[in-house]
Tab-separated table of C-alpha atoms in Angstrom:
chain	number	residue	atom	x	y	z
J	14	MET	CA	94.636	123.740	61.908
J	15	LEU	CA	97.306	123.423	64.574
J	16	SER	CA	95.807	120.134	65.757
J	17	ALA	CA	95.928	118.722	62.234
J	18	THR	CA	99.649	119.392	61.898
J	19	ALA	CA	100.696	118.797	65.484
J	20	VAL	CA	101.279	115.059	65.149
J	21	ALA	CA	103.174	115.488	61.889
J	22	THR	CA	105.402	118.125	63.456
J	23	ALA	CA	106.118	115.942	66.464
J	24	THR	CA	106.853	112.953	64.226
J	25	ALA	CA	109.322	114.955	62.145
J	26	VAL	CA	111.199	116.064	65.223
J	27	LEU	CA	111.233	112.579	66.718
J	28	MET	CA	112.457	110.948	63.516
J	29	ALA	CA	115.138	113.459	62.602
J	30	GLY	CA	116.203	114.301	66.116
J	31	SER	CA	118.169	117.352	66.974
J	32	ALA	CA	119.482	117.765	63.430
J	33	THR	CA	115.987	118.546	62.207
J	34	VAL	CA	115.546	121.087	64.969
J	35	ALA	CA	118.786	122.746	64.094
J	36	ALA	CA	117.847	122.923	60.434
J	37	ALA	CA	114.537	124.520	61.294
J	38	ASN	CA	116.279	127.287	63.197
J	39	THR	CA	118.826	128.575	60.706
J	40	ALA	CA	117.167	131.975	60.168
J	41	PRO	CA	119.066	135.080	61.270
J	42	VAL	CA	118.840	135.820	64.949
J	43	ALA	CA	116.846	138.954	65.762
J	44	THR	CA	118.176	141.431	68.240
J	45	ASP	CA	116.932	140.341	71.653
J	46	THR	CA	116.848	143.745	73.260
J	47	THR	CA	113.623	145.570	74.012
J	48	GLY	CA	115.191	148.946	74.655
J	49	ASP	CA	112.911	150.950	76.918
J	50	TYR	CA	109.872	148.848	76.066
J	51	ASP	CA	108.457	146.925	79.029
J	52	LEU	CA	107.036	143.645	77.761
J	53	ASP	CA	105.696	142.669	81.182
J	54	ALA	CA	103.828	145.964	81.461
J	55	ALA	CA	102.415	145.453	77.965
J	56	ALA	CA	101.124	142.023	79.003
J	57	LYS	CA	99.384	143.570	82.023
J	58	ILE	CA	97.693	146.106	79.776
J	59	ARG	CA	96.446	143.340	77.501
J	60	ALA	CA	95.174	141.372	80.498
J	61	ALA	CA	93.295	144.439	81.748
J	62	GLN	CA	91.736	144.959	78.341
J	63	CYS	CA	90.647	141.334	78.264
J	64	THR	CA	89.126	141.608	81.762
J	65	LEU	CA	87.138	144.685	80.803
J	66	THR	CA	86.034	143.022	77.580
J	67	THR	CA	84.500	140.241	79.689
J	68	VAL	CA	82.882	142.823	81.940
J	69	GLN	CA	81.393	144.502	78.885
J	70	ARG	CA	80.021	141.214	77.609
J	71	LYS	CA	78.577	139.888	80.873
J	72	GLY	CA	78.174	142.808	83.258
J	73	GLY	CA	75.300	145.088	84.129
J	74	GLN	CA	75.042	148.793	83.413
J	75	ALA	CA	77.348	149.941	86.226
J	76	LEU	CA	80.036	147.406	85.322
J	77	LYS	CA	79.812	148.346	81.656
J	78	ALA	CA	80.286	151.996	82.612
J	79	VAL	CA	83.467	151.182	84.557
J	80	ALA	CA	84.821	149.254	81.579
J	81	ARG	CA	84.107	152.110	79.192
J	82	THR	CA	85.892	154.518	81.520
J	83	GLY	CA	88.922	152.243	81.602
J	84	PHE	CA	89.082	151.852	77.832
J	85	ASN	CA	88.812	155.602	77.301
J	86	GLY	CA	91.482	156.605	79.816
J	87	SER	CA	95.215	156.269	80.196
J	88	ASP	CA	97.028	153.006	80.890
J	89	ALA	CA	96.810	153.823	84.594
J	90	ASP	CA	93.054	154.367	84.271
J	91	LEU	CA	92.736	151.068	82.416
J	92	LEU	CA	94.614	149.132	85.075
J	93	ALA	CA	92.617	150.779	87.862
J	94	ALA	CA	89.324	149.991	86.153
J	95	ALA	CA	90.332	146.343	85.639
J	96	ASP	CA	91.601	145.823	89.198
J	97	THR	CA	89.993	142.653	90.576
J	98	ASP	CA	91.769	142.596	93.940
J	99	PHE	CA	88.830	143.257	96.261
J	100	SER	CA	90.778	142.536	99.448
J	101	HIS	CA	91.959	146.111	99.991
J	102	ASP	CA	90.216	148.491	102.381
J	103	VAL	CA	89.627	150.859	99.477
J	104	LYS	CA	87.673	148.769	97.005
J	105	PRO	CA	88.389	149.046	93.259
J	106	PRO	CA	85.738	150.404	90.863
J	107	LEU	CA	84.604	146.967	89.719
J	108	ASP	CA	83.657	146.020	93.262
J	109	GLY	CA	81.371	149.016	93.704
J	110	ALA	CA	79.877	148.564	90.242
J	111	TYR	CA	79.214	144.874	90.870
J	112	THR	CA	77.443	145.718	94.130
J	113	SER	CA	75.457	148.465	92.428
J	114	ASP	CA	74.314	146.173	89.607
J	115	LYS	CA	73.362	143.470	92.095
J	116	SER	CA	71.352	145.926	94.214
J	117	ARG	CA	69.615	147.325	91.145
J	118	SER	CA	68.723	143.826	89.967
J	119	LEU	CA	67.324	142.889	93.364
J	120	ALA	CA	65.242	146.070	93.523
J	121	LYS	CA	63.864	145.440	90.054
J	122	LEU	CA	63.068	141.820	90.887
J	123	ASP	CA	61.195	142.934	94.001
J	124	GLU	CA	59.285	145.472	91.931
J	125	LEU	CA	58.266	142.918	89.312
J	126	ASN	CA	57.470	140.181	91.821
J	127	ASP	CA	55.227	142.507	93.851
J	128	ARG	CA	53.408	144.070	90.922
J	129	HIS	CA	50.680	141.404	90.954
J	130	LYS	CA	49.551	142.682	94.353
J	131	GLU	CA	48.592	146.005	92.785
J	132	TRP	CA	46.828	144.300	89.877
J	133	GLU	CA	44.863	142.087	92.246
J	134	LYS	CA	43.348	145.086	93.990
J	135	SER	CA	41.139	145.602	90.928
J	136	LEU	CA	40.072	141.953	91.116
J	137	ASN	CA	39.013	142.111	94.759
J	138	VAL	CA	35.322	141.563	94.036
J	139	ILE	CA	32.976	138.575	94.271
J	140	GLU	CA	34.052	136.209	91.527
J	141	PRO	CA	31.545	135.158	88.859
J	142	PRO	CA	31.114	131.545	87.756
J	143	PRO	CA	32.995	129.584	86.510
J	144	TYR	CA	35.795	131.357	88.371
J	145	ASN	CA	36.700	130.603	91.967
J	146	PRO	CA	38.405	133.041	94.380
J	147	THR	CA	41.846	131.862	93.277
J	148	THR	CA	41.374	131.789	89.511
J	149	PHE	CA	39.670	135.189	89.487
J	150	GLY	CA	41.351	137.170	92.226
J	151	TRP	CA	44.912	135.900	91.972
J	152	ILE	CA	47.552	136.327	89.280
J	153	THR	CA	49.833	133.363	89.880
J	154	ASP	CA	53.548	133.092	89.083
J	155	ALA	CA	52.694	131.034	86.016
J	156	GLN	CA	50.298	133.757	84.829
J	157	ASN	CA	52.578	136.666	85.764
J	158	PRO	CA	53.442	138.424	82.493
J	159	PHE	CA	56.911	139.354	83.712
J	160	ASN	CA	57.670	135.650	84.025
J	161	ALA	CA	56.014	134.834	80.711
J	162	THR	CA	58.047	137.460	78.839
J	163	GLY	CA	61.291	136.251	80.444
J	164	LEU	CA	62.076	139.624	82.022
J	165	SER	CA	62.119	138.331	85.602
J	166	GLY	CA	64.343	135.403	84.630
J	167	TRP	CA	66.765	137.643	82.765
J	168	ILE	CA	67.128	139.993	85.729
J	169	ALA	CA	67.405	137.057	88.134
J	170	ASP	CA	70.287	135.677	86.060
J	171	GLN	CA	72.075	138.999	86.481
J	172	PHE	CA	71.424	138.993	90.220
J	173	TRP	CA	72.760	135.469	90.746
J	174	GLN	CA	75.857	136.071	88.615
J	175	THR	CA	78.884	135.799	90.871
J	176	GLY	CA	82.085	137.761	90.856
J	177	GLY	CA	83.842	134.586	89.752
J	178	ASP	CA	81.659	134.484	86.632
J	179	LEU	CA	82.880	137.957	85.743
J	180	PHE	CA	86.402	138.354	87.051
J	181	ASP	CA	88.039	134.964	87.673
J	182	ILE	CA	87.676	133.208	84.327
J	183	ASP	CA	90.834	132.456	82.350
J	184	GLN	CA	89.786	133.226	78.790
J	185	THR	CA	93.004	132.062	77.172
J	186	PRO	CA	92.212	129.517	74.422
J	187	LEU	CA	93.412	126.022	75.369
J	188	ALA	CA	95.437	123.617	73.271
J	189	SER	CA	93.739	120.548	71.870
J	190	LYS	CA	94.676	117.093	73.160
J	191	GLU	CA	96.479	116.382	69.894
J	192	SER	CA	98.602	119.509	70.283
J	193	VAL	CA	99.362	118.755	73.931
J	194	ASP	CA	100.426	115.233	73.035
J	195	ALA	CA	102.634	116.553	70.230
J	196	VAL	CA	104.285	119.103	72.527
J	197	ASN	CA	104.928	116.449	75.142
J	198	ALA	CA	106.422	114.114	72.553
J	199	ILE	CA	108.845	116.760	71.312
J	200	ALA	CA	109.719	117.819	74.842
J	201	LYS	CA	110.453	114.236	75.853
J	202	ALA	CA	112.709	113.710	72.847
J	203	ARG	CA	114.499	117.029	72.877
J	204	TYR	CA	114.751	118.024	76.503
J	205	THR	CA	116.416	114.978	78.018
J	206	ASP	CA	118.272	115.037	81.277
J	207	GLU	CA	121.501	115.454	79.308
J	208	SER	CA	120.407	118.203	76.933
J	209	ARG	CA	117.895	120.438	78.650
J	210	ASP	CA	119.082	123.330	80.747
J	211	TYR	CA	117.322	124.992	83.655
J	212	ASP	CA	115.701	127.740	81.574
J	213	ASP	CA	114.156	125.243	79.155
J	214	LEU	CA	112.979	123.062	82.022
J	215	ARG	CA	111.370	125.988	83.809
J	216	ALA	CA	109.709	127.236	80.609
J	217	LEU	CA	108.368	123.749	79.949
J	218	ASP	CA	106.921	123.534	83.448
J	219	ASP	CA	105.469	127.044	83.152
J	220	MET	CA	103.464	126.012	80.094
J	221	THR	CA	101.145	124.026	82.380
J	222	PHE	CA	101.708	125.662	85.765
J	223	MET	CA	98.290	126.077	87.442
J	224	HIS	CA	96.492	125.949	84.084
J	225	PRO	CA	96.116	123.651	81.068
J	226	MET	CA	98.392	124.211	78.097
J	227	TYR	CA	97.478	127.291	76.084
J	228	ALA	CA	96.798	126.964	72.373
J	229	ASP	CA	99.171	129.633	71.134
J	230	ASP	CA	102.013	128.508	73.383
J	231	ALA	CA	101.631	125.080	71.792
J	232	ARG	CA	101.569	126.657	68.321
J	233	ILE	CA	104.871	128.458	68.816
J	234	PHE	CA	106.482	125.407	70.405
J	235	LEU	CA	105.391	123.091	67.580
J	236	GLN	CA	106.300	125.501	64.795
J	237	ASN	CA	109.837	125.719	66.169
J	238	GLY	CA	110.230	122.073	67.126
J	239	GLY	CA	110.649	123.205	70.712
J	240	PHE	CA	111.445	126.530	72.318
J	241	PRO	CA	112.809	128.887	69.637
J	242	THR	CA	116.544	129.485	69.744
J	243	THR	CA	116.627	131.895	66.800
J	244	ALA	CA	114.161	134.257	65.175
J	245	PRO	CA	113.815	135.945	61.772
J	246	ALA	CA	115.435	139.287	61.116
J	247	PRO	CA	113.058	142.269	61.333
J	248	ASP	CA	113.247	143.006	57.613
J	249	THR	CA	112.026	139.567	56.519
J	250	MET	CA	108.619	138.212	55.541
J	251	GLU	CA	109.006	135.537	58.235
J	252	PHE	CA	109.312	138.253	60.880
J	253	ARG	CA	106.075	139.899	59.684
J	254	LEU	CA	104.259	136.575	59.709
J	255	ASP	CA	105.353	135.995	63.303
J	256	VAL	CA	104.227	139.489	64.304
J	257	GLU	CA	100.795	138.985	62.768
J	258	ALA	CA	100.479	135.646	64.535
J	259	LEU	CA	101.309	137.330	67.849
J	260	LYS	CA	98.664	140.017	67.262
J	261	ALA	CA	96.135	137.281	66.585
J	262	ARG	CA	97.284	135.728	69.875
J	263	PHE	CA	96.616	138.954	71.749
J	264	ALA	CA	93.232	139.390	70.091
J	265	SER	CA	92.161	135.946	71.351
J	266	CYS	CA	92.768	137.003	74.979
J	267	SER	CA	95.991	135.041	75.160
J	268	THR	CA	97.498	138.043	76.868
J	269	GLU	CA	100.728	136.711	78.373
J	270	ASN	CA	104.039	136.847	76.577
J	271	PRO	CA	104.869	133.399	75.136
J	272	PRO	CA	107.506	131.175	76.739
J	273	ASP	CA	110.873	132.353	75.435
J	274	PRO	CA	113.667	130.901	77.552
J	275	HIS	CA	116.323	131.912	75.023
J	276	HIS	CA	115.022	135.501	74.715
J	277	VAL	CA	114.990	135.539	70.929
J	278	LEU	CA	111.388	136.769	70.479
J	279	ASP	CA	111.831	140.215	72.033
J	280	ALA	CA	111.906	142.100	68.732
J	281	GLU	CA	108.790	140.331	67.477
J	282	LEU	CA	106.975	140.895	70.772
J	283	VAL	CA	107.834	144.599	70.924
J	284	THR	CA	106.651	145.107	67.366
J	285	ALA	CA	103.479	143.069	67.838
J	286	SER	CA	102.639	144.695	71.172
J	287	THR	CA	103.181	148.190	69.799
J	288	GLU	CA	101.100	147.539	66.690
J	289	TRP	CA	98.358	145.821	68.693
J	290	GLN	CA	97.912	148.772	71.041
J	291	ALA	CA	97.987	151.169	68.094
J	292	GLU	CA	95.237	149.114	66.431
J	293	ILE	CA	93.068	149.246	69.575
J	294	ASN	CA	93.686	152.932	70.204
J	295	GLY	CA	93.030	153.776	66.567
J	296	GLN	CA	89.426	152.619	66.938
J	297	LYS	CA	88.798	153.951	70.444
J	298	THR	CA	86.206	156.546	69.441
J	299	GLN	CA	84.213	154.108	67.319
J	300	ARG	CA	84.399	151.401	69.986
J	301	ASP	CA	83.130	153.727	72.698
J	302	THR	CA	80.247	154.861	70.498
J	303	ILE	CA	79.235	151.245	69.943
J	304	LEU	CA	79.534	150.353	73.626
J	305	GLY	CA	77.396	153.338	74.563
J	306	ALA	CA	74.809	152.373	71.973
J	307	GLU	CA	74.749	148.795	73.226
J	308	ALA	CA	74.155	149.900	76.825
J	309	ALA	CA	71.362	152.259	75.746
J	310	ALA	CA	69.674	149.681	73.497
J	311	ASN	CA	69.901	147.102	76.267
J	312	ALA	CA	68.160	149.503	78.637
J	313	ASP	CA	65.556	150.273	75.967
J	314	LEU	CA	64.798	146.572	75.577
J	315	GLN	CA	64.301	146.191	79.314
J	316	VAL	CA	61.974	149.189	79.401
J	317	ALA	CA	59.965	147.889	76.460
J	318	THR	CA	59.734	144.393	77.920
J	319	GLN	CA	58.543	145.724	81.267
J	320	ALA	CA	55.957	147.840	79.444
J	321	LEU	CA	54.762	144.710	77.655
J	322	GLY	CA	54.465	142.864	80.960
J	323	GLU	CA	52.503	145.709	82.504
J	324	SER	CA	50.233	145.926	79.459
J	325	LEU	CA	49.553	142.189	79.662
J	326	GLY	CA	48.761	142.590	83.345
J	327	GLN	CA	46.230	145.290	82.534
J	328	SER	CA	44.778	143.040	79.841
J	329	ILE	CA	44.219	140.304	82.434
J	330	ILE	CA	42.411	142.797	84.657
J	331	ALA	CA	40.199	144.078	81.853
J	332	SER	CA	39.366	140.585	80.603
J	333	ARG	CA	38.363	139.241	84.009
J	334	LEU	CA	36.374	142.328	84.939
J	335	ALA	CA	34.560	142.196	81.590
J	336	ASP	CA	33.632	138.589	82.424
J	337	TRP	CA	32.449	139.842	85.833
J	338	GLN	CA	30.202	142.417	84.186
J	339	ALA	CA	28.857	139.938	81.630
J	340	TYR	CA	27.741	137.646	84.411
J	341	TRP	CA	26.347	140.071	86.972
J	342	LEU	CA	24.488	142.258	84.496
J	343	LYS	CA	22.411	139.206	83.574
J	344	GLN	CA	21.435	138.694	87.196
J	345	THR	CA	18.905	140.480	89.369
J	346	PRO	CA	18.970	141.179	93.088
J	347	GLN	CA	16.098	138.742	93.445
J	348	SER	CA	17.853	135.883	91.627
J	349	ALA	CA	21.256	136.486	93.196
J	350	GLY	CA	20.073	137.302	96.669
J	351	LEU	CA	22.673	138.509	99.128
J	352	ASP	CA	25.533	137.914	96.667
J	353	TYR	CA	24.315	140.591	94.280
J	354	PRO	CA	26.933	143.368	94.160
J	355	ASP	CA	26.193	146.843	95.396
J	356	ALA	CA	25.944	149.665	92.856
J	357	SER	CA	29.289	151.014	94.101
J	358	VAL	CA	30.927	147.730	93.086
J	359	PHE	CA	29.536	148.027	89.572
J	360	ALA	CA	30.909	151.560	89.404
J	361	LYS	CA	34.319	150.447	90.667
J	362	VAL	CA	34.554	147.610	88.158
J	363	LYS	CA	33.637	149.941	85.318
J	364	ALA	CA	36.218	152.489	86.480
J	365	ASP	CA	38.914	149.806	86.822
J	366	ILE	CA	38.290	148.600	83.270
J	367	VAL	CA	38.659	152.147	81.964
J	368	LYS	CA	41.795	152.534	84.076
J	369	ALA	CA	43.252	149.283	82.700
J	370	GLN	CA	42.609	150.481	79.159
J	371	ALA	CA	44.319	153.794	79.829
J	372	MET	CA	47.318	152.177	81.506
J	373	ALA	CA	47.741	149.657	78.687
J	374	LEU	CA	47.668	152.491	76.165
J	375	GLY	CA	50.281	154.343	78.207
J	376	GLU	CA	52.533	151.280	78.241
J	377	LEU	CA	52.208	151.086	74.454
J	378	PHE	CA	53.586	154.624	74.263
J	379	VAL	CA	56.459	153.659	76.587
J	380	ALA	CA	57.319	150.525	74.590
J	381	SER	CA	57.105	152.343	71.257
J	382	ARG	CA	59.409	155.124	72.414
J	383	ALA	CA	61.907	152.581	73.772
J	384	ALA	CA	61.858	150.655	70.493
J	385	GLN	CA	62.349	153.863	68.525
J	386	ASP	CA	65.388	154.786	70.603
J	387	ALA	CA	66.796	151.245	70.344
J	388	ARG	CA	66.614	151.483	66.550
J	389	ALA	CA	68.413	154.824	66.696
J	390	GLN	CA	71.118	153.231	68.840
J	391	ALA	CA	71.474	150.385	66.342
J	392	ALA	CA	71.942	152.885	63.528
J	393	LYS	CA	74.535	154.733	65.587
J	394	ALA	CA	76.408	151.493	66.296
J	395	ASP	CA	76.341	150.511	62.638
J	396	THR	CA	77.741	153.881	61.567
J	397	ALA	CA	80.553	153.607	64.099
J	398	GLN	CA	81.270	150.032	63.072
J	399	GLN	CA	81.558	151.000	59.410
J	400	ALA	CA	83.901	153.855	60.352
J	401	ALA	CA	86.068	151.393	62.294
J	402	TYR	CA	86.100	149.070	59.298
J	403	ALA	CA	87.397	151.913	57.128
J	404	ILE	CA	90.198	152.553	59.621
J	405	ALA	CA	91.099	148.865	59.642
J	406	ASP	CA	91.010	148.650	55.844
J	407	ASN	CA	93.321	151.635	55.476
J	408	ALA	CA	95.774	150.077	57.939
J	409	GLY	CA	95.578	146.604	56.425
J	410	GLN	CA	94.071	145.181	59.612
J	411	PRO	CA	91.287	142.600	60.022
J	412	ARG	CA	87.879	144.228	60.297
J	413	GLY	CA	86.432	144.274	63.791
J	414	ARG	CA	89.531	143.104	65.634
J	415	GLY	CA	90.477	146.510	66.987
J	416	LEU	CA	86.940	147.044	68.248
J	417	LEU	CA	87.413	144.238	70.796
J	418	TYR	CA	83.979	143.549	72.328
J	419	GLY	CA	82.664	146.453	70.273
J	420	GLN	CA	82.440	144.116	67.270
J	421	GLN	CA	80.064	141.805	69.137
J	422	ALA	CA	78.357	144.739	70.847
J	423	ALA	CA	77.341	146.169	67.471
J	424	GLN	CA	75.494	142.940	66.696
J	425	VAL	CA	73.974	142.841	70.181
J	426	THR	CA	72.729	146.397	69.699
J	427	LYS	CA	71.030	145.483	66.436
J	428	ALA	CA	69.492	142.401	68.055
J	429	SER	CA	68.227	144.481	70.993
J	430	ALA	CA	66.654	146.958	68.567
J	431	ALA	CA	64.913	144.170	66.663
J	432	ALA	CA	63.699	142.600	69.902
J	433	ALA	CA	62.467	145.932	71.263
J	434	THR	CA	60.546	146.515	68.033
J	435	ALA	CA	58.913	143.092	68.332
J	436	VAL	CA	58.095	143.748	71.984
J	437	ALA	CA	56.485	147.076	71.101
J	438	LYS	CA	54.325	145.284	68.533
J	439	ALA	CA	53.309	142.720	71.154
J	440	THR	CA	52.492	145.565	73.538
J	441	GLU	CA	50.215	147.031	70.877
J	442	THR	CA	48.426	143.686	70.630
J	443	ALA	CA	47.983	143.578	74.414
J	444	SER	CA	46.705	147.156	74.437
J	445	ASN	CA	44.226	146.323	71.690
J	446	ALA	CA	42.982	143.339	73.703
J	447	THR	CA	42.460	145.572	76.717
J	448	ARG	CA	40.624	148.105	74.586
J	449	ALA	CA	38.398	145.333	73.238
J	450	SER	CA	37.520	144.273	76.762
J	451	ALA	CA	36.729	147.872	77.610
J	452	ALA	CA	34.513	148.118	74.528
J	453	ASP	CA	32.641	144.980	75.591
J	454	SER	CA	32.182	146.527	79.016
J	455	LYS	CA	30.766	149.718	77.538
J	456	THR	CA	28.341	147.707	75.388
J	457	GLN	CA	27.172	145.721	78.379
J	458	MET	CA	26.637	148.794	80.501
């Protein structure tokens, strides 16, 4: 919406000149004192919250745990948890958590990548036609169930995620080209060499210093026809509208205080910052419940998916060994000659088929339990989300905003539960296939 009105705003200022600007700023001037309130400290708190929100969205289990600790603690705890300066001798919590998640991902990848070696032990017998040693005795990367289910790829993505992906991304929404052009047009017309003072010049430069222009900075600039020189009185509707706009700014991860070279926005910023933190703190319990449920459901989905992969691996074993039996039981020592398997090999194959059936059935139990817990976590997240909505409704706040990432996490939890349920069903299908192969083996024997 800002982009749609940006050109019109710039045109109005350019056509009417400074008189238009003056007319737009005739509201009463708000008191520009913040008292004991530290606006810079408030901005740092918002930045820390935004950092930990990103960690919650993208990080592994250890990083998520650090973020939850920060959100549940004091301001000092929050700042410590969100510390991304890893150059100190004593590393901050995020550094250790990042290393822990990376190590856990690598260990899990090694486990999944090596699992085929164990499966192939059961296939270490003379292959029957039309198999050859490779197609019977090997389970290739393309055939590996952990690759087919996407589990290995998902864990690999976590492993290769860099610290920059997690900690160094500026999440502040950027202004559109139309808004940037409109800001520049107003700035060129209003802040000439004769009219602009040092504070305006510095504020103008700061709007694009080491980053593109931010969307909400452009909004405020365009709404005021430049940097505001006055602001509404605290008891006016205009003041409340500005405060709500600032809270929406903070919610979008535009955490810095807006450019205010004339220091007229202090009252609005103090009010908005205070209300914003009260909104977040008012839903702390519900947010933490949701974040805990999301982490648990995510772990459940991984467990269920690994169980599916293992069950599919056992199904491959049972299917190939059943083919082995079907071929060799039709042969005789005389017809096969020296290639005819020893009785101990027949016994081993039979035992390995029974073992594959039992292991597949065990994985079905694992997947089903994980899916059941994931559904319980989804229900828990939904209950907490509804409780947060009630808090927001009573306070006249937008639903979900005070939950921060918790709003998205509730949906992720439900999606993980649905996926885990589907995976458990697929595991049942794989277990049934293994049981069918075992039944064929029993019939043949």
